[in-house]
Amino acid sequence: MSTQFIGEGNIGSPPEYREFPNGNDDPRRLLRLNVYFDNPVPTKGGEFEDRGGFWAPVELWHHDADRWQQLYQKGMR
């Protein structure tokens, strides 16, 4: 089962890229990211305060893994 979530966060650890054998076909590719999604809440002074963000594992497969493996780095937003 797959869940779709759209959010903006920071990559918290170096991305992990792996390839899995797939018989005679091209290997299956996986890029794993650990991302922190913050929860900015506006204050009365017009500033924003982080309230209760969360960490989430993110996986990119196949062509997406190939495309982003060289770009994504720890700390990127």
PDB file of N, CA and C in Angstrom:
ATOM      1  N   MET A   1       0.836  -1.175   0.000  1.00  0.00           N
ATOM      2  CA  MET A   1       0.000   0.000   0.000  1.00  0.00           C
ATOM      3  C   MET A   1       0.884   1.243   0.000  1.00  0.00           C
ATOM      4  N   SER A   2       0.471   2.245  -0.724  1.00  0.00           N
ATOM      5  CA  SER A   2       1.241   3.478  -0.862  1.00  0.00           C
ATOM      6  C   SER A   2       0.432   4.643  -0.304  1.00  0.00           C
ATOM      7  N   THR A   3       1.122   5.563   0.340  1.00  0.00           N
ATOM      8  CA  THR A   3       0.492   6.765   0.865  1.00  0.00           C
ATOM      9  C   THR A   3       1.167   7.969   0.239  1.00  0.00           C
ATOM     10  N   GLN A   4       0.376   8.941  -0.157  1.00  0.00           N
ATOM     11  CA  GLN A   4       0.940  10.150  -0.745  1.00  0.00           C
ATOM     12  C   GLN A   4       0.842  11.282   0.264  1.00  0.00           C
ATOM     13  N   PHE A   5       1.953  11.955   0.471  1.00  0.00           N
ATOM     14  CA  PHE A   5       2.027  13.114   1.366  1.00  0.00           C
ATOM     15  C   PHE A   5       2.816  14.184   0.643  1.00  0.00           C
ATOM     16  N   ILE A   6       2.318  15.395   0.667  1.00  0.00           N
ATOM     17  CA  ILE A   6       3.033  16.496   0.036  1.00  0.00           C
ATOM     18  C   ILE A   6       3.461  17.456   1.132  1.00  0.00           C
ATOM     19  N   GLY A   7       4.752  17.667   1.255  1.00  0.00           N
ATOM     20  CA  GLY A   7       5.274  18.550   2.284  1.00  0.00           C
ATOM     21  C   GLY A   7       6.686  18.979   1.937  1.00  0.00           C
ATOM     22  N   GLU A   8       7.195  19.917   2.707  1.00  0.00           N
ATOM     23  CA  GLU A   8       8.552  20.414   2.502  1.00  0.00           C
ATOM     24  C   GLU A   8       9.328  20.197   3.789  1.00  0.00           C
ATOM     25  N   GLY A   9      10.514  19.607   3.669  1.00  0.00           N
ATOM     26  CA  GLY A   9      11.294  19.324   4.861  1.00  0.00           C
ATOM     27  C   GLY A   9      12.780  19.331   4.570  1.00  0.00           C
ATOM     28  N   ASN A  10      13.548  18.920   5.573  1.00  0.00           N
ATOM     29  CA  ASN A  10      15.007  18.873   5.461  1.00  0.00           C
ATOM     30  C   ASN A  10      15.484  17.429   5.487  1.00  0.00           C
ATOM     31  N   ILE A  11      16.441  17.108   4.618  1.00  0.00           N
ATOM     32  CA  ILE A  11      17.038  15.772   4.608  1.00  0.00           C
ATOM     33  C   ILE A  11      17.986  15.689   5.798  1.00  0.00           C
ATOM     34  N   GLY A  12      17.759  14.710   6.683  1.00  0.00           N
ATOM     35  CA  GLY A  12      18.481  14.641   7.945  1.00  0.00           C
ATOM     36  C   GLY A  12      19.689  13.742   7.966  1.00  0.00           C
ATOM     37  N   SER A  13      19.861  12.905   6.964  1.00  0.00           N
ATOM     38  CA  SER A  13      21.020  12.012   6.915  1.00  0.00           C
ATOM     39  C   SER A  13      21.406  11.812   5.450  1.00  0.00           C
ATOM     40  N   PRO A  14      22.632  11.354   5.201  1.00  0.00           N
ATOM     41  CA  PRO A  14      23.024  11.138   3.805  1.00  0.00           C
ATOM     42  C   PRO A  14      22.084  10.136   3.123  1.00  0.00           C
ATOM     43  N   PRO A  15      21.603  10.440   1.921  1.00  0.00           N
ATOM     44  CA  PRO A  15      20.721   9.518   1.199  1.00  0.00           C
ATOM     45  C   PRO A  15      21.405   8.175   0.938  1.00  0.00           C
ATOM     46  N   GLU A  16      20.620   7.103   0.988  1.00  0.00           N
ATOM     47  CA  GLU A  16      21.127   5.750   0.711  1.00  0.00           C
ATOM     48  C   GLU A  16      20.621   5.313  -0.661  1.00  0.00           C
ATOM     49  N   TYR A  17      21.532   4.986  -1.555  1.00  0.00           N
ATOM     50  CA  TYR A  17      21.170   4.503  -2.889  1.00  0.00           C
ATOM     51  C   TYR A  17      21.513   3.028  -2.974  1.00  0.00           C
ATOM     52  N   ARG A  18      20.546   2.214  -3.432  1.00  0.00           N
ATOM     53  CA  ARG A  18      20.780   0.771  -3.566  1.00  0.00           C
ATOM     54  C   ARG A  18      20.200   0.271  -4.879  1.00  0.00           C
ATOM     55  N   GLU A  19      20.792  -0.806  -5.364  1.00  0.00           N
ATOM     56  CA  GLU A  19      20.275  -1.493  -6.546  1.00  0.00           C
ATOM     57  C   GLU A  19      20.022  -2.940  -6.178  1.00  0.00           C
ATOM     58  N   PHE A  20      18.897  -3.472  -6.640  1.00  0.00           N
ATOM     59  CA  PHE A  20      18.525  -4.853  -6.370  1.00  0.00           C
ATOM     60  C   PHE A  20      18.459  -5.620  -7.683  1.00  0.00           C
ATOM     61  N   PRO A  21      19.030  -6.829  -7.729  1.00  0.00           N
ATOM     62  CA  PRO A  21      18.959  -7.628  -8.957  1.00  0.00           C
ATOM     63  C   PRO A  21      17.505  -7.888  -9.351  1.00  0.00           C
ATOM     64  N   ASN A  22      17.272  -7.935 -10.653  1.00  0.00           N
ATOM     65  CA  ASN A  22      15.923  -8.152 -11.167  1.00  0.00           C
ATOM     66  C   ASN A  22      15.975  -9.126 -12.335  1.00  0.00           C
ATOM     67  N   GLY A  23      16.561 -10.275 -12.115  1.00  0.00           N
ATOM     68  CA  GLY A  23      16.681 -11.259 -13.181  1.00  0.00           C
ATOM     69  C   GLY A  23      17.528 -10.725 -14.314  1.00  0.00           C
ATOM     70  N   ASN A  24      17.042 -10.856 -15.546  1.00  0.00           N
ATOM     71  CA  ASN A  24      17.771 -10.366 -16.713  1.00  0.00           C
ATOM     72  C   ASN A  24      17.468  -8.902 -17.025  1.00  0.00           C
ATOM     73  N   ASP A  25      16.514  -8.335 -16.323  1.00  0.00           N
ATOM     74  CA  ASP A  25      16.136  -6.938 -16.558  1.00  0.00           C
ATOM     75  C   ASP A  25      17.075  -5.994 -15.812  1.00  0.00           C
ATOM     76  N   ASP A  26      16.896  -4.707 -16.046  1.00  0.00           N
ATOM     77  CA  ASP A  26      17.658  -3.703 -15.297  1.00  0.00           C
ATOM     78  C   ASP A  26      17.383  -3.871 -13.807  1.00  0.00           C
ATOM     79  N   PRO A  27      18.372  -3.590 -12.977  1.00  0.00           N
ATOM     80  CA  PRO A  27      18.142  -3.718 -11.531  1.00  0.00           C
ATOM     81  C   PRO A  27      17.124  -2.686 -11.045  1.00  0.00           C
ATOM     82  N   ARG A  28      16.442  -3.029  -9.963  1.00  0.00           N
ATOM     83  CA  ARG A  28      15.531  -2.076  -9.331  1.00  0.00           C
ATOM     84  C   ARG A  28      16.369  -1.128  -8.485  1.00  0.00           C
ATOM     85  N   ARG A  29      16.085   0.138  -8.596  1.00  0.00           N
ATOM     86  CA  ARG A  29      16.873   1.153  -7.898  1.00  0.00           C
ATOM     87  C   ARG A  29      16.030   1.806  -6.804  1.00  0.00           C
ATOM     88  N   LEU A  30      16.684   2.099  -5.679  1.00  0.00           N
ATOM     89  CA  LEU A  30      15.997   2.689  -4.532  1.00  0.00           C
ATOM     90  C   LEU A  30      16.858   3.784  -3.922  1.00  0.00           C
ATOM     91  N   LEU A  31      16.253   4.914  -3.626  1.00  0.00           N
ATOM     92  CA  LEU A  31      16.915   5.997  -2.907  1.00  0.00           C
ATOM     93  C   LEU A  31      16.104   6.253  -1.643  1.00  0.00           C
ATOM     94  N   ARG A  32      16.744   6.075  -0.484  1.00  0.00           N
ATOM     95  CA  ARG A  32      16.077   6.282   0.803  1.00  0.00           C
ATOM     96  C   ARG A  32      16.558   7.583   1.428  1.00  0.00           C
ATOM     97  N   LEU A  33      15.594   8.355   1.925  1.00  0.00           N
ATOM     98  CA  LEU A  33      15.875   9.626   2.580  1.00  0.00           C
ATOM     99  C   LEU A  33      15.190   9.639   3.941  1.00  0.00           C
ATOM    100  N   ASN A  34      15.791  10.308   4.904  1.00  0.00           N
ATOM    101  CA  ASN A  34      15.178  10.535   6.202  1.00  0.00           C
ATOM    102  C   ASN A  34      14.915  12.037   6.280  1.00  0.00           C
ATOM    103  N   VAL A  35      13.634  12.431   6.273  1.00  0.00           N
ATOM    104  CA  VAL A  35      13.271  13.840   6.129  1.00  0.00           C
ATOM    105  C   VAL A  35      12.508  14.330   7.360  1.00  0.00           C
ATOM    106  N   TYR A  36      12.885  15.537   7.839  1.00  0.00           N
ATOM    107  CA  TYR A  36      12.173  16.182   8.940  1.00  0.00           C
ATOM    108  C   TYR A  36      11.216  17.217   8.363  1.00  0.00           C
ATOM    109  N   PHE A  37       9.930  17.054   8.658  1.00  0.00           N
ATOM    110  CA  PHE A  37       8.904  17.997   8.231  1.00  0.00           C
ATOM    111  C   PHE A  37       8.522  18.842   9.437  1.00  0.00           C
ATOM    112  N   ASP A  38       8.775  20.150   9.354  1.00  0.00           N
ATOM    113  CA  ASP A  38       8.440  21.000  10.486  1.00  0.00           C
ATOM    114  C   ASP A  38       6.984  21.451  10.392  1.00  0.00           C
ATOM    115  N   ASN A  39       6.499  22.048  11.471  1.00  0.00           N
ATOM    116  CA  ASN A  39       5.120  22.511  11.541  1.00  0.00           C
ATOM    117  C   ASN A  39       5.126  23.969  11.999  1.00  0.00           C
ATOM    118  N   PRO A  40       5.414  24.906  11.098  1.00  0.00           N
ATOM    119  CA  PRO A  40       5.475  26.308  11.508  1.00  0.00           C
ATOM    120  C   PRO A  40       4.077  26.868  11.776  1.00  0.00           C
ATOM    121  N   VAL A  41       3.928  27.509  12.945  1.00  0.00           N
ATOM    122  CA  VAL A  41       2.659  28.112  13.342  1.00  0.00           C
ATOM    123  C   VAL A  41       2.897  29.607  13.551  1.00  0.00           C
ATOM    124  N   PRO A  42       2.044  30.467  12.962  1.00  0.00           N
ATOM    125  CA  PRO A  42       2.254  31.906  13.130  1.00  0.00           C
ATOM    126  C   PRO A  42       1.977  32.344  14.572  1.00  0.00           C
ATOM    127  N   THR A  43       2.804  33.261  15.069  1.00  0.00           N
ATOM    128  CA  THR A  43       2.599  33.833  16.400  1.00  0.00           C
ATOM    129  C   THR A  43       1.923  35.195  16.253  1.00  0.00           C
ATOM    130  N   LYS A  44       1.530  35.774  17.374  1.00  0.00           N
ATOM    131  CA  LYS A  44       0.863  37.086  17.335  1.00  0.00           C
ATOM    132  C   LYS A  44       1.778  38.183  16.806  1.00  0.00           C
ATOM    133  N   GLY A  45       3.085  38.010  16.976  1.00  0.00           N
ATOM    134  CA  GLY A  45       4.040  39.009  16.500  1.00  0.00           C
ATOM    135  C   GLY A  45       4.356  38.909  15.019  1.00  0.00           C
ATOM    136  N   GLY A  46       3.723  37.993  14.305  1.00  0.00           N
ATOM    137  CA  GLY A  46       3.962  37.843  12.876  1.00  0.00           C
ATOM    138  C   GLY A  46       5.103  36.903  12.527  1.00  0.00           C
ATOM    139  N   GLU A  47       5.772  36.371  13.525  1.00  0.00           N
ATOM    140  CA  GLU A  47       6.845  35.396  13.311  1.00  0.00           C
ATOM    141  C   GLU A  47       6.235  33.996  13.203  1.00  0.00           C
ATOM    142  N   PHE A  48       7.088  33.016  12.933  1.00  0.00           N
ATOM    143  CA  PHE A  48       6.645  31.629  12.907  1.00  0.00           C
ATOM    144  C   PHE A  48       7.409  30.837  13.952  1.00  0.00           C
ATOM    145  N   GLU A  49       6.719  29.914  14.601  1.00  0.00           N
ATOM    146  CA  GLU A  49       7.310  29.066  15.631  1.00  0.00           C
ATOM    147  C   GLU A  49       7.086  27.605  15.242  1.00  0.00           C
ATOM    148  N   ASP A  50       8.121  26.790  15.367  1.00  0.00           N
ATOM    149  CA  ASP A  50       8.003  25.370  15.024  1.00  0.00           C
ATOM    150  C   ASP A  50       7.290  24.638  16.157  1.00  0.00           C
ATOM    151  N   ARG A  51       6.193  23.965  15.816  1.00  0.00           N
ATOM    152  CA  ARG A  51       5.436  23.229  16.819  1.00  0.00           C
ATOM    153  C   ARG A  51       5.184  21.805  16.340  1.00  0.00           C
ATOM    154  N   GLY A  52       5.956  20.897  16.874  1.00  0.00           N
ATOM    155  CA  GLY A  52       5.661  19.485  16.652  1.00  0.00           C
ATOM    156  C   GLY A  52       5.891  18.961  15.258  1.00  0.00           C
ATOM    157  N   GLY A  53       7.062  19.167  14.712  1.00  0.00           N
ATOM    158  CA  GLY A  53       7.382  18.553  13.427  1.00  0.00           C
ATOM    159  C   GLY A  53       7.582  17.052  13.600  1.00  0.00           C
ATOM    160  N   PHE A  54       7.891  16.363  12.517  1.00  0.00           N
ATOM    161  CA  PHE A  54       8.068  14.912  12.586  1.00  0.00           C
ATOM    162  C   PHE A  54       9.071  14.439  11.540  1.00  0.00           C
ATOM    163  N   TRP A  55       9.694  13.288  11.827  1.00  0.00           N
ATOM    164  CA  TRP A  55      10.603  12.616  10.896  1.00  0.00           C
ATOM    165  C   TRP A  55       9.805  11.583  10.106  1.00  0.00           C
ATOM    166  N   ALA A  56      10.132  11.443   8.838  1.00  0.00           N
ATOM    167  CA  ALA A  56       9.473  10.436   8.007  1.00  0.00           C
ATOM    168  C   ALA A  56      10.481   9.825   7.040  1.00  0.00           C
ATOM    169  N   PRO A  57      10.425   8.496   6.884  1.00  0.00           N
ATOM    170  CA  PRO A  57      11.254   7.868   5.854  1.00  0.00           C
ATOM    171  C   PRO A  57      10.615   8.106   4.485  1.00  0.00           C
ATOM    172  N   VAL A  58      11.445   8.432   3.504  1.00  0.00           N
ATOM    173  CA  VAL A  58      10.963   8.692   2.147  1.00  0.00           C
ATOM    174  C   VAL A  58      11.733   7.784   1.203  1.00  0.00           C
ATOM    175  N   GLU A  59      11.018   7.117   0.294  1.00  0.00           N
ATOM    176  CA  GLU A  59      11.660   6.234  -0.687  1.00  0.00           C
ATOM    177  C   GLU A  59      11.316   6.691  -2.095  1.00  0.00           C
ATOM    178  N   LEU A  60      12.336   6.763  -2.934  1.00  0.00           N
ATOM    179  CA  LEU A  60      12.165   7.040  -4.356  1.00  0.00           C
ATOM    180  C   LEU A  60      12.645   5.812  -5.113  1.00  0.00           C
ATOM    181  N   TRP A  61      11.848   5.329  -6.047  1.00  0.00           N
ATOM    182  CA  TRP A  61      12.175   4.104  -6.772  1.00  0.00           C
ATOM    183  C   TRP A  61      12.439   4.382  -8.245  1.00  0.00           C
ATOM    184  N   HIS A  62      13.134   3.453  -8.854  1.00  0.00           N
ATOM    185  CA  HIS A  62      13.386   3.367 -10.296  1.00  0.00           C
ATOM    186  C   HIS A  62      14.006   4.644 -10.865  1.00  0.00           C
ATOM    187  N   HIS A  63      13.337   5.269 -11.839  1.00  0.00           N
ATOM    188  CA  HIS A  63      13.913   6.433 -12.529  1.00  0.00           C
ATOM    189  C   HIS A  63      14.069   7.621 -11.588  1.00  0.00           C
ATOM    190  N   ASP A  64      13.149   7.775 -10.635  1.00  0.00           N
ATOM    191  CA  ASP A  64      13.280   8.873  -9.669  1.00  0.00           C
ATOM    192  C   ASP A  64      14.539   8.698  -8.829  1.00  0.00           C
ATOM    193  N   ALA A  65      14.844   7.471  -8.436  1.00  0.00           N
ATOM    194  CA  ALA A  65      16.060   7.205  -7.653  1.00  0.00           C
ATOM    195  C   ALA A  65      17.300   7.572  -8.464  1.00  0.00           C
ATOM    196  N   ASP A  66      17.329   7.192  -9.728  1.00  0.00           N
ATOM    197  CA  ASP A  66      18.460   7.539 -10.603  1.00  0.00           C
ATOM    198  C   ASP A  66      18.609   9.051 -10.748  1.00  0.00           C
ATOM    199  N   ARG A  67      17.496   9.705 -10.978  1.00  0.00           N
ATOM    200  CA  ARG A  67      17.501  11.137 -11.253  1.00  0.00           C
ATOM    201  C   ARG A  67      18.008  11.949 -10.060  1.00  0.00           C
ATOM    202  N   TRP A  68      17.612  11.594  -8.849  1.00  0.00           N
ATOM    203  CA  TRP A  68      17.885  12.430  -7.683  1.00  0.00           C
ATOM    204  C   TRP A  68      19.071  11.999  -6.838  1.00  0.00           C
ATOM    205  N   GLN A  69      19.650  10.838  -7.089  1.00  0.00           N
ATOM    206  CA  GLN A  69      20.728  10.350  -6.222  1.00  0.00           C
ATOM    207  C   GLN A  69      21.941  11.269  -6.181  1.00  0.00           C
ATOM    208  N   GLN A  70      22.284  11.905  -7.281  1.00  0.00           N
ATOM    209  CA  GLN A  70      23.449  12.785  -7.321  1.00  0.00           C
ATOM    210  C   GLN A  70      23.155  14.176  -6.753  1.00  0.00           C
ATOM    211  N   LEU A  71      21.897  14.563  -6.714  1.00  0.00           N
ATOM    212  CA  LEU A  71      21.533  15.909  -6.279  1.00  0.00           C
ATOM    213  C   LEU A  71      21.283  16.000  -4.774  1.00  0.00           C
ATOM    214  N   TYR A  72      20.482  15.093  -4.236  1.00  0.00           N
ATOM    215  CA  TYR A  72      20.076  15.198  -2.831  1.00  0.00           C
ATOM    216  C   TYR A  72      21.239  14.955  -1.884  1.00  0.00           C
ATOM    217  N   GLN A  73      21.358  15.824  -0.875  1.00  0.00           N
ATOM    218  CA  GLN A  73      22.405  15.718   0.138  1.00  0.00           C
ATOM    219  C   GLN A  73      21.812  16.048   1.499  1.00  0.00           C
ATOM    220  N   LYS A  74      22.496  15.598   2.539  1.00  0.00           N
ATOM    221  CA  LYS A  74      22.075  15.887   3.907  1.00  0.00           C
ATOM    222  C   LYS A  74      21.972  17.398   4.102  1.00  0.00           C
ATOM    223  N   GLY A  75      20.897  17.833   4.752  1.00  0.00           N
ATOM    224  CA  GLY A  75      20.697  19.243   5.059  1.00  0.00           C
ATOM    225  C   GLY A  75      19.894  20.008   4.031  1.00  0.00           C
ATOM    226  N   MET A  76      19.688  19.436   2.842  1.00  0.00           N
ATOM    227  CA  MET A  76      18.930  20.143   1.804  1.00  0.00           C
ATOM    228  C   MET A  76      17.474  20.273   2.210  1.00  0.00           C
ATOM    229  N   ARG A  77      16.840  21.311   1.725  1.00  0.00           N
ATOM    230  CA  ARG A  77      15.421  21.540   1.978  1.00  0.00           C
ATOM    231  C   ARG A  77      14.680  21.423   0.671  1.00  0.00           C
TER     232      ARG A  77
END
